[in-house]
PDB file of C-alpha atoms in Angstrom:
ATOM      1  CA  MET Q  17      -0.004  -0.009  -0.001  1.00 51.00           C
ATOM      2  CA  PRO Q  18       2.727   2.568   0.818  1.00 52.00           C
ATOM      3  CA  GLN Q  19       4.475   1.615  -2.410  1.00 50.00           C
ATOM      4  CA  GLN Q  20       1.248   2.348  -4.332  1.00 52.00           C
ATOM      5  CA  ASN Q  21       0.986   5.738  -2.668  1.00 52.00           C
ATOM      6  CA  LYS Q  22       4.549   6.545  -3.665  1.00 52.00           C
ATOM      7  CA  ASP Q  23       3.864   5.482  -7.242  1.00 52.00           C
ATOM      8  CA  LEU Q  24       0.758   7.660  -7.292  1.00 48.00           C
ATOM      9  CA  GLU Q  25       2.711  10.642  -5.938  1.00 50.00           C
ATOM     10  CA  SER Q  26       5.427  10.147  -8.506  1.00 53.00           C
ATOM     11  CA  LYS Q  27       2.814  10.119 -11.279  1.00 51.00           C
ATOM     12  CA  VAL Q  28       1.259  13.315  -9.916  1.00 48.00           C
ATOM     13  CA  TYR Q  29       4.642  15.032  -9.768  1.00 51.00           C
ATOM     14  CA  SER Q  30       5.423  13.865 -13.295  1.00 52.00           C
ATOM     15  CA  VAL Q  31       2.135  15.308 -14.597  1.00 53.00           C
ATOM     16  CA  TYR Q  32       2.303  18.494 -12.519  1.00 55.00           C
ATOM     17  CA  PRO Q  33       5.947  19.512 -12.109  1.00 65.00           C
ATOM     18  CA  LYS Q  34       6.998  21.852  -9.359  1.00 70.00           C
ATOM     19  CA  LYS Q  35       7.476  24.740 -11.766  1.00 70.00           C
ATOM     20  CA  LEU Q  36       3.881  24.440 -13.023  1.00 75.00           C
ATOM     21  CA  LYS Q  37       2.513  24.203  -9.502  1.00 74.00           C
ATOM     22  CA  PHE Q  38       4.519  27.275  -8.502  1.00 78.00           C
ATOM     23  CA  GLN Q  39       3.115  29.197 -11.489  1.00 80.00           C
ATOM     24  CA  ILE Q  40      -0.446  28.153 -10.607  1.00 84.00           C
ATOM     25  CA  SER Q  41       0.105  29.254  -7.009  1.00 85.00           C
ATOM     26  CA  ILE Q  42       1.400  32.648  -8.134  1.00 88.00           C
ATOM     27  CA  ILE Q  43      -1.575  33.138 -10.470  1.00 90.00           C
ATOM     28  CA  PHE Q  44      -3.989  32.155  -7.718  1.00 89.00           C
ATOM     29  CA  ALA Q  45      -2.343  34.570  -5.285  1.00 89.00           C
ATOM     30  CA  ILE Q  46      -2.556  37.405  -7.855  1.00 92.00           C
ATOM     31  CA  VAL Q  47      -6.249  36.687  -8.476  1.00 91.00           C
ATOM     32  CA  VAL Q  48      -7.013  36.702  -4.722  1.00 89.00           C
ATOM     33  CA  PHE Q  49      -5.049  39.937  -4.241  1.00 89.00           C
ATOM     34  CA  TRP Q  50      -6.826  41.607  -7.161  1.00 89.00           C
ATOM     35  CA  TYR Q  51     -10.193  40.451  -5.791  1.00 83.00           C
ATOM     36  CA  LEU Q  52      -9.497  41.870  -2.334  1.00 82.00           C
ATOM     37  CA  PHE Q  53      -8.077  45.069  -3.815  1.00 83.00           C
ATOM     38  CA  SER Q  54     -11.195  45.528  -6.005  1.00 81.00           C
ATOM     39  CA  LEU Q  55     -13.473  45.027  -3.003  1.00 76.00           C
ATOM     40  CA  ARG Q  56     -11.565  47.685  -1.093  1.00 76.00           C
ATOM     41  CA  GLU Q  57     -11.474  50.216  -3.947  1.00 77.00           C
ATOM     42  CA  THR Q  58     -15.166  49.804  -4.827  1.00 77.00           C
ATOM     43  CA  ASP Q  59     -16.311  49.962  -1.177  1.00 73.00           C
ATOM     44  CA  ALA Q  60     -18.235  46.700  -1.627  1.00 69.00           C
ATOM     45  CA  ASP Q  61     -19.684  46.074   1.792  1.00 69.00           C
ATOM     46  CA  PHE Q  62     -20.911  42.503   1.774  1.00 70.00           C
ATOM     47  CA  ILE Q  63     -21.079  42.439   5.561  1.00 72.00           C
ATOM     48  CA  GLY Q  64     -23.543  45.323   5.471  1.00 71.00           C
ATOM     49  CA  LEU Q  65     -25.547  43.524   2.820  1.00 69.00           C
ATOM     50  CA  ILE Q  66     -25.787  40.405   4.935  1.00 75.00           C
ATOM     51  CA  SER Q  67     -26.746  42.382   8.017  1.00 75.00           C
ATOM     52  CA  GLU Q  68     -29.628  43.984   6.085  1.00 73.00           C
ATOM     53  CA  ILE Q  69     -30.757  40.862   4.253  1.00 77.00           C
ATOM     54  CA  ASP Q  70     -34.046  41.008   6.189  1.00 76.00           C
ATOM     55  CA  VAL Q  71     -34.945  44.187   4.249  1.00 76.00           C
ATOM     56  CA  VAL Q  72     -34.483  42.362   0.965  1.00 73.00           C
ATOM     57  CA  PHE Q  73     -36.495  39.439   2.280  1.00 79.00           C
ATOM     58  CA  PHE Q  74     -39.446  41.620   3.289  1.00 80.00           C
ATOM     59  CA  LYS Q  75     -39.353  43.387  -0.102  1.00 76.00           C
ATOM     60  CA  LEU Q  76     -39.604  40.019  -1.798  1.00 79.00           C
ATOM     61  CA  LEU Q  77     -42.540  39.093   0.447  1.00 81.00           C
ATOM     62  CA  GLU Q  78     -44.361  42.199  -0.764  1.00 76.00           C
ATOM     63  CA  MET Q  79     -44.432  40.654  -4.256  1.00 78.00           C
ATOM     64  CA  PHE Q  80     -46.595  37.765  -3.092  1.00 82.00           C
ATOM     65  CA  PRO Q  81     -49.188  36.774  -3.849  1.00 83.00           C
ATOM     66  CA  PRO Q  82     -48.943  37.919  -7.475  1.00 84.00           C
ATOM     67  CA  ASP Q  83     -51.828  39.996  -8.839  1.00 84.00           C
ATOM     68  CA  TRP Q  84     -53.033  37.491 -11.433  1.00 86.00           C
ATOM     69  CA  SER Q  85     -55.635  39.906 -12.713  1.00 85.00           C
ATOM     70  CA  TYR Q  86     -52.862  42.002 -14.233  1.00 84.00           C
ATOM     71  CA  ILE Q  87     -51.675  39.204 -16.509  1.00 85.00           C
ATOM     72  CA  GLU Q  88     -54.121  40.227 -19.249  1.00 85.00           C
ATOM     73  CA  ALA Q  89     -52.486  43.648 -19.409  1.00 84.00           C
ATOM     74  CA  ALA Q  90     -49.036  42.010 -19.840  1.00 84.00           C
ATOM     75  CA  ILE Q  91     -49.924  39.825 -22.838  1.00 87.00           C
ATOM     76  CA  ASP Q  92     -49.703  42.543 -25.528  1.00 86.00           C
ATOM     77  CA  PRO Q  93     -46.390  43.945 -24.209  1.00 85.00           C
ATOM     78  CA  LEU Q  94     -45.023  40.393 -24.055  1.00 86.00           C
ATOM     79  CA  ILE Q  95     -45.984  39.788 -27.681  1.00 87.00           C
ATOM     80  CA  GLU Q  96     -44.380  43.113 -28.553  1.00 86.00           C
ATOM     81  CA  THR Q  97     -41.185  42.027 -26.751  1.00 86.00           C
ATOM     82  CA  ILE Q  98     -41.043  38.779 -28.765  1.00 87.00           C
ATOM     83  CA  GLN Q  99     -41.690  40.711 -32.005  1.00 88.00           C
ATOM     84  CA  ILE Q 100     -38.825  43.071 -31.209  1.00 87.00           C
ATOM     85  CA  ALA Q 101     -36.509  40.119 -30.633  1.00 88.00           C
ATOM     86  CA  VAL Q 102     -37.657  38.370 -33.834  1.00 90.00           C
ATOM     87  CA  VAL Q 103     -37.185  41.433 -36.048  1.00 91.00           C
ATOM     88  CA  ALA Q 104     -33.854  42.417 -34.458  1.00 90.00           C
ATOM     89  CA  SER Q 105     -32.537  38.854 -34.701  1.00 90.00           C
ATOM     90  CA  THR Q 106     -33.592  38.621 -38.354  1.00 92.00           C
ATOM     91  CA  PHE Q 107     -31.839  41.880 -39.252  1.00 93.00           C
ATOM     92  CA  SER Q 108     -28.669  40.928 -37.402  1.00 92.00           C
ATOM     93  CA  ILE Q 109     -28.591  37.431 -38.976  1.00 91.00           C
ATOM     94  CA  ILE Q 110     -28.872  38.941 -42.486  1.00 92.00           C
ATOM     95  CA  LEU Q 111     -26.296  41.665 -41.866  1.00 91.00           C
ATOM     96  CA  CYS Q 112     -23.804  39.405 -40.137  1.00 90.00           C
ATOM     97  CA  ILE Q 113     -23.327  37.203 -43.215  1.00 90.00           C
ATOM     98  CA  PRO Q 114     -21.318  39.735 -45.292  1.00 91.00           C
ATOM     99  CA  MET Q 115     -19.606  41.152 -42.197  1.00 90.00           C
ATOM    100  CA  SER Q 116     -18.489  37.718 -40.969  1.00 90.00           C
ATOM    101  CA  LEU Q 117     -17.205  36.761 -44.417  1.00 89.00           C
ATOM    102  CA  LEU Q 118     -15.228  40.025 -44.674  1.00 89.00           C
ATOM    103  CA  SER Q 119     -13.875  39.430 -41.158  1.00 88.00           C
ATOM    104  CA  ALA Q 120     -12.513  35.943 -41.866  1.00 87.00           C
ATOM    105  CA  ASN Q 121      -8.933  35.540 -43.066  1.00 85.00           C
ATOM    106  CA  THR Q 122      -9.831  32.325 -44.927  1.00 84.00           C
ATOM    107  CA  ILE Q 123     -12.030  34.359 -47.310  1.00 85.00           C
ATOM    108  CA  VAL Q 124     -10.454  37.824 -47.388  1.00 84.00           C
ATOM    109  CA  LYS Q 125      -6.832  38.035 -48.423  1.00 81.00           C
ATOM    110  CA  SER Q 126      -6.528  41.812 -48.095  1.00 85.00           C
ATOM    111  CA  LYS Q 127      -5.169  42.683 -44.676  1.00 87.00           C
ATOM    112  CA  PHE Q 128      -6.686  46.165 -44.850  1.00 89.00           C
ATOM    113  CA  VAL Q 129     -10.205  44.891 -45.525  1.00 88.00           C
ATOM    114  CA  TYR Q 130      -9.806  42.166 -42.930  1.00 88.00           C
ATOM    115  CA  GLN Q 131      -8.617  44.553 -40.154  1.00 89.00           C
ATOM    116  CA  LEU Q 132     -11.217  47.164 -41.130  1.00 90.00           C
ATOM    117  CA  PHE Q 133     -14.177  44.855 -40.652  1.00 89.00           C
ATOM    118  CA  ARG Q 134     -12.640  43.231 -37.566  1.00 88.00           C
ATOM    119  CA  ASN Q 135     -12.378  46.662 -35.982  1.00 89.00           C
ATOM    120  CA  ILE Q 136     -15.953  47.521 -36.965  1.00 89.00           C
ATOM    121  CA  MET Q 137     -17.105  44.233 -35.456  1.00 87.00           C
ATOM    122  CA  ASN Q 138     -15.155  44.866 -32.250  1.00 85.00           C
ATOM    123  CA  PHE Q 139     -16.562  48.397 -31.984  1.00 87.00           C
ATOM    124  CA  LEU Q 140     -20.121  47.087 -32.261  1.00 86.00           C
ATOM    125  CA  ARG Q 141     -19.470  44.542 -29.491  1.00 84.00           C
ATOM    126  CA  THR Q 142     -18.196  47.237 -27.143  1.00 84.00           C
ATOM    127  CA  MET Q 143     -21.478  49.174 -27.286  1.00 82.00           C
ATOM    128  CA  PRO Q 144     -23.794  48.108 -24.446  1.00 81.00           C
ATOM    129  CA  ASP Q 145     -27.398  47.434 -25.510  1.00 80.00           C
ATOM    130  CA  ILE Q 146     -28.778  49.816 -22.874  1.00 82.00           C
ATOM    131  CA  LEU Q 147     -26.576  52.639 -24.232  1.00 83.00           C
ATOM    132  CA  LEU Q 148     -27.655  51.927 -27.796  1.00 84.00           C
ATOM    133  CA  ALA Q 149     -31.320  51.945 -26.743  1.00 83.00           C
ATOM    134  CA  THR Q 150     -30.874  55.255 -24.946  1.00 84.00           C
ATOM    135  CA  LEU Q 151     -29.233  56.734 -28.014  1.00 85.00           C
ATOM    136  CA  PHE Q 152     -31.880  55.511 -30.442  1.00 85.00           C
ATOM    137  CA  VAL Q 153     -34.708  56.645 -28.128  1.00 83.00           C
ATOM    138  CA  SER Q 154     -33.244  60.151 -28.176  1.00 84.00           C
ATOM    139  CA  LEU Q 155     -33.088  60.015 -31.985  1.00 84.00           C
ATOM    140  CA  PHE Q 156     -36.396  58.304 -32.857  1.00 83.00           C
ATOM    141  CA  GLY Q 157     -38.507  58.733 -29.727  1.00 79.00           C
ATOM    142  CA  VAL Q 158     -40.159  56.222 -27.452  1.00 77.00           C
ATOM    143  CA  GLY Q 159     -41.378  53.008 -29.135  1.00 78.00           C
ATOM    144  CA  ILE Q 160     -40.289  49.673 -30.553  1.00 83.00           C
ATOM    145  CA  VAL Q 161     -38.121  51.105 -33.334  1.00 85.00           C
ATOM    146  CA  PRO Q 162     -35.287  52.145 -30.943  1.00 85.00           C
ATOM    147  CA  GLY Q 163     -35.473  48.697 -29.334  1.00 84.00           C
ATOM    148  CA  ILE Q 164     -35.198  46.922 -32.685  1.00 87.00           C
ATOM    149  CA  LEU Q 165     -32.247  49.091 -33.800  1.00 89.00           C
ATOM    150  CA  ALA Q 166     -30.445  48.711 -30.477  1.00 88.00           C
ATOM    151  CA  LEU Q 167     -30.771  44.920 -30.444  1.00 88.00           C
ATOM    152  CA  THR Q 168     -29.823  44.684 -34.113  1.00 91.00           C
ATOM    153  CA  VAL Q 169     -26.568  46.563 -33.606  1.00 90.00           C
ATOM    154  CA  PHE Q 170     -25.797  44.788 -30.349  1.00 87.00           C
ATOM    155  CA  SER Q 171     -26.428  41.238 -31.611  1.00 90.00           C
ATOM    156  CA  LEU Q 172     -24.808  41.983 -34.978  1.00 90.00           C
ATOM    157  CA  GLY Q 173     -21.392  42.381 -33.396  1.00 87.00           C
ATOM    158  CA  LEU Q 174     -21.795  39.235 -31.312  1.00 88.00           C
ATOM    159  CA  LEU Q 175     -23.146  37.096 -34.152  1.00 91.00           C
ATOM    160  CA  ALA Q 176     -20.551  38.299 -36.655  1.00 90.00           C
ATOM    161  CA  LYS Q 177     -17.770  37.510 -34.163  1.00 89.00           C
ATOM    162  CA  LEU Q 178     -18.999  33.941 -33.598  1.00 89.00           C
ATOM    163  CA  LEU Q 179     -19.594  33.238 -37.260  1.00 90.00           C
ATOM    164  CA  SER Q 180     -16.296  34.755 -38.481  1.00 90.00           C
ATOM    165  CA  GLU Q 181     -14.338  32.620 -36.023  1.00 89.00           C
ATOM    166  CA  THR Q 182     -16.249  29.560 -37.245  1.00 90.00           C
ATOM    167  CA  ILE Q 183     -15.397  30.399 -40.864  1.00 90.00           C
ATOM    168  CA  GLU Q 184     -11.732  30.759 -39.941  1.00 87.00           C
ATOM    169  CA  THR Q 185     -11.664  27.225 -38.553  1.00 87.00           C
ATOM    170  CA  ILE Q 186     -13.241  25.415 -41.532  1.00 86.00           C
ATOM    171  CA  ASP Q 187     -11.321  22.905 -43.640  1.00 84.00           C
ATOM    172  CA  PRO Q 188      -9.395  24.991 -46.231  1.00 82.00           C
ATOM    173  CA  ARG Q 189      -9.019  22.002 -48.535  1.00 85.00           C
ATOM    174  CA  GLN Q 190     -12.633  22.265 -49.579  1.00 85.00           C
ATOM    175  CA  LEU Q 191     -12.107  25.914 -50.523  1.00 83.00           C
ATOM    176  CA  GLU Q 192      -9.053  25.034 -52.575  1.00 85.00           C
ATOM    177  CA  ALA Q 193     -10.948  22.196 -54.285  1.00 85.00           C
ATOM    178  CA  VAL Q 194     -13.668  24.571 -55.501  1.00 83.00           C
ATOM    179  CA  ARG Q 195     -11.086  27.205 -56.547  1.00 83.00           C
ATOM    180  CA  SER Q 196      -9.081  24.604 -58.458  1.00 84.00           C
ATOM    181  CA  THR Q 197     -12.128  23.745 -60.590  1.00 84.00           C
ATOM    182  CA  GLY Q 198     -12.436  27.418 -61.605  1.00 81.00           C
ATOM    183  CA  GLY Q 199     -15.051  28.446 -59.048  1.00 79.00           C
ATOM    184  CA  ASN Q 200     -15.442  32.140 -58.324  1.00 83.00           C
ATOM    185  CA  ILE Q 201     -15.775  33.644 -54.828  1.00 82.00           C
ATOM    186  CA  VAL Q 202     -19.563  33.183 -54.734  1.00 82.00           C
ATOM    187  CA  GLN Q 203     -19.229  29.521 -55.663  1.00 86.00           C
ATOM    188  CA  VAL Q 204     -16.469  29.000 -53.109  1.00 84.00           C
ATOM    189  CA  ILE Q 205     -18.702  30.460 -50.388  1.00 85.00           C
ATOM    190  CA  TRP Q 206     -21.789  28.543 -51.474  1.00 87.00           C
ATOM    191  CA  TYR Q 207     -20.215  25.103 -52.022  1.00 85.00           C
ATOM    192  CA  ALA Q 208     -17.307  25.147 -49.564  1.00 85.00           C
ATOM    193  CA  VAL Q 209     -18.142  27.557 -46.736  1.00 88.00           C
ATOM    194  CA  VAL Q 210     -21.890  27.290 -46.284  1.00 85.00           C
ATOM    195  CA  PRO Q 211     -22.050  23.458 -45.819  1.00 86.00           C
ATOM    196  CA  GLN Q 212     -19.379  23.647 -43.125  1.00 86.00           C
ATOM    197  CA  VAL Q 213     -20.779  26.575 -41.110  1.00 88.00           C
ATOM    198  CA  LEU Q 214     -24.543  26.226 -41.609  1.00 86.00           C
ATOM    199  CA  PRO Q 215     -25.260  24.150 -38.464  1.00 85.00           C
ATOM    200  CA  ASN Q 216     -23.279  26.497 -36.248  1.00 86.00           C
ATOM    201  CA  PHE Q 217     -24.844  29.501 -37.984  1.00 88.00           C
ATOM    202  CA  ILE Q 218     -28.353  28.266 -37.192  1.00 86.00           C
ATOM    203  CA  SER Q 219     -27.312  27.508 -33.602  1.00 86.00           C
ATOM    204  CA  TYR Q 220     -25.813  31.000 -33.182  1.00 88.00           C
ATOM    205  CA  GLY Q 221     -28.964  32.594 -34.657  1.00 87.00           C
ATOM    206  CA  LEU Q 222     -31.193  30.786 -32.141  1.00 86.00           C
ATOM    207  CA  TYR Q 223     -28.886  31.755 -29.319  1.00 86.00           C
ATOM    208  CA  VAL Q 224     -28.966  35.404 -30.326  1.00 88.00           C
ATOM    209  CA  PHE Q 225     -32.765  35.273 -30.501  1.00 88.00           C
ATOM    210  CA  GLU Q 226     -32.942  33.950 -26.927  1.00 84.00           C
ATOM    211  CA  LEU Q 227     -30.510  36.670 -25.847  1.00 85.00           C
ATOM    212  CA  ASN Q 228     -32.589  39.398 -27.533  1.00 86.00           C
ATOM    213  CA  VAL Q 229     -35.761  38.255 -25.774  1.00 84.00           C
ATOM    214  CA  ARG Q 230     -34.081  38.752 -22.415  1.00 81.00           C
ATOM    215  CA  ALA Q 231     -32.320  41.983 -23.490  1.00 81.00           C
ATOM    216  CA  SER Q 232     -35.545  43.532 -24.785  1.00 79.00           C
ATOM    217  CA  LEU Q 233     -36.905  43.371 -21.256  1.00 78.00           C
ATOM    218  CA  VAL Q 234     -34.164  45.688 -19.997  1.00 78.00           C
ATOM    219  CA  LEU Q 235     -34.496  48.027 -22.979  1.00 79.00           C
ATOM    220  CA  GLY Q 236     -38.105  48.725 -21.993  1.00 77.00           C
ATOM    221  CA  PHE Q 237     -36.821  50.579 -18.941  1.00 76.00           C
ATOM    222  CA  VAL Q 238     -35.449  53.340 -21.200  1.00 76.00           C
ATOM    223  CA  GLY Q 239     -38.551  53.614 -23.365  1.00 72.00           C
ATOM    224  CA  ALA Q 240     -37.622  51.135 -26.110  1.00 71.00           C
ATOM    225  CA  GLY Q 241     -40.911  49.282 -25.935  1.00 71.00           C
ATOM    226  CA  GLY Q 242     -41.814  45.813 -24.788  1.00 77.00           C
ATOM    227  CA  ILE Q 243     -42.783  44.311 -21.468  1.00 82.00           C
ATOM    228  CA  GLY Q 244     -39.974  46.114 -19.660  1.00 81.00           C
ATOM    229  CA  ALA Q 245     -41.914  49.389 -19.961  1.00 81.00           C
ATOM    230  CA  ILE Q 246     -44.881  48.162 -17.887  1.00 84.00           C
ATOM    231  CA  ILE Q 247     -42.513  46.586 -15.316  1.00 83.00           C
ATOM    232  CA  ASP Q 248     -40.797  49.932 -14.949  1.00 81.00           C
ATOM    233  CA  THR Q 249     -44.140  51.721 -14.556  1.00 82.00           C
ATOM    234  CA  GLN Q 250     -45.421  49.334 -11.909  1.00 84.00           C
ATOM    235  CA  LEU Q 251     -42.131  49.512 -10.002  1.00 82.00           C
ATOM    236  CA  ASN Q 252     -42.403  53.298  -9.905  1.00 83.00           C
ATOM    237  CA  PHE Q 253     -45.895  52.948  -8.403  1.00 84.00           C
ATOM    238  CA  LEU Q 254     -44.659  50.304  -5.926  1.00 80.00           C
ATOM    239  CA  GLN Q 255     -47.065  47.730  -7.368  1.00 85.00           C
ATOM    240  CA  TYR Q 256     -44.839  44.770  -6.566  1.00 85.00           C
ATOM    241  CA  GLN Q 257     -47.592  42.167  -6.820  1.00 88.00           C
ATOM    242  CA  LYS Q 258     -48.346  43.227 -10.393  1.00 87.00           C
ATOM    243  CA  VAL Q 259     -44.642  43.142 -11.165  1.00 86.00           C
ATOM    244  CA  MET Q 260     -44.474  39.571  -9.854  1.00 88.00           C
ATOM    245  CA  ALA Q 261     -47.358  38.515 -12.051  1.00 88.00           C
ATOM    246  CA  VAL Q 262     -45.600  39.951 -15.118  1.00 87.00           C
ATOM    247  CA  LEU Q 263     -42.359  38.204 -14.151  1.00 86.00           C
ATOM    248  CA  VAL Q 264     -44.175  34.870 -13.909  1.00 88.00           C
ATOM    249  CA  VAL Q 265     -45.625  35.379 -17.391  1.00 86.00           C
ATOM    250  CA  LEU Q 266     -42.198  36.337 -18.708  1.00 85.00           C
ATOM    251  CA  LEU Q 267     -40.545  33.319 -17.073  1.00 85.00           C
ATOM    252  CA  ILE Q 268     -43.030  30.949 -18.700  1.00 87.00           C
ATOM    253  CA  ALA Q 269     -42.484  32.600 -22.095  1.00 85.00           C
ATOM    254  CA  VAL Q 270     -38.695  32.378 -21.776  1.00 83.00           C
ATOM    255  CA  ILE Q 271     -38.862  28.689 -20.766  1.00 86.00           C
ATOM    256  CA  ILE Q 272     -41.076  27.911 -23.770  1.00 87.00           C
ATOM    257  CA  ILE Q 273     -38.835  29.832 -26.177  1.00 84.00           C
ATOM    258  CA  GLU Q 274     -35.684  28.202 -24.767  1.00 83.00           C
ATOM    259  CA  THR Q 275     -37.234  24.706 -24.967  1.00 86.00           C
ATOM    260  CA  ILE Q 276     -38.210  25.210 -28.615  1.00 84.00           C
ATOM    261  CA  SER Q 277     -34.838  26.725 -29.435  1.00 80.00           C
ATOM    262  CA  ASN Q 278     -32.929  23.857 -27.808  1.00 80.00           C
ATOM    263  CA  ALA Q 279     -35.048  21.309 -29.649  1.00 82.00           C
ATOM    264  CA  LEU Q 280     -34.315  22.975 -32.980  1.00 79.00           C
ATOM    265  CA  ARG Q 281     -30.615  23.284 -32.122  1.00 73.00           C
ATOM    266  CA  ARG Q 282     -30.335  19.570 -31.334  1.00 78.00           C
ATOM    267  CA  ARG Q 283     -31.964  18.699 -34.679  1.00 76.00           C
ATOM    268  CA  VAL Q 284     -29.561  20.912 -36.608  1.00 67.00           C
ATOM    269  CA  VAL Q 285     -26.219  20.594 -34.839  1.00 61.00           C
TER     270      VAL Q 285
END
C-alpha cells in the first residue's frame, strides 16, 4: 500500500511539475489579491448587505401573492417584446453574413479589408445594448423602433464575431478544391463555406434570439418598448404584486422559447 501511494505521488509530480505548481500558485495569489483590492477600492460592503438581508427578504414578500388579474395587461407587451426580438434577430442574422465573411482571413486576403471589418465588429461589440437603446430613443423617440435598432446593432457584433471565427476554422481543402475547378468567390462560399458553417450558424442565430428576448426586457426601462416598460411603470408605483405577475408570465415565455430553441438546435447541430 505505501508503495502504491509513492507510485501515485510520482505520477502526480510527473504530470504536474514543481514549476507548473509554483506558477499556478502565483496566479492564484494574484487573483485573490486583485479580488480583495477591487473590494476595497469599490467599497463593496458584503457584511452590510448580509446584516440587512431582512430588508431584501421583506421586499420580496411584498411581491406575493402575485396579482393574477394583471396578466391580461401584460400579454400585448409580451408579444411586442417577442416581436422586437424576432425582427432584431432577423436583421442581425442577415447583416452578419457579409460582415463575418469580410472578417474571416480564410475568405479575405486583403489585410486592410480584414482589419477594417474586424475593428468595426469589435466596436459594435463594445457598445452596451442599454446605451444603444438610450441613443436611439433620443433620436427616434419612445417606441419599438429604438429597441429593434439597439438589439440589431448589439447582436450583430456578437453574431458576426461567432460566425467569423467559425469560418476561420473550416477545412481549407474544400475551398481550394472549389477554386481549383475554376469556381469564383460566390461559388467558393456557397459550395465550400456554407455546408461547413450552416449548423453552427443556425445555432448562433437561435442563441442570439434567446438573448434578444431577455435583453428587450431591459430596454423597456429606457422607453424602447416591450414588457420592460410596464414593469418599470409598476415599480415606480410600488405595485410589486403586479410586477411579480408579469415576471411569472415572462418566465413561462422564456422557458417555452428556450425549450423550442434547444429542440431545434439539437436537430440541426
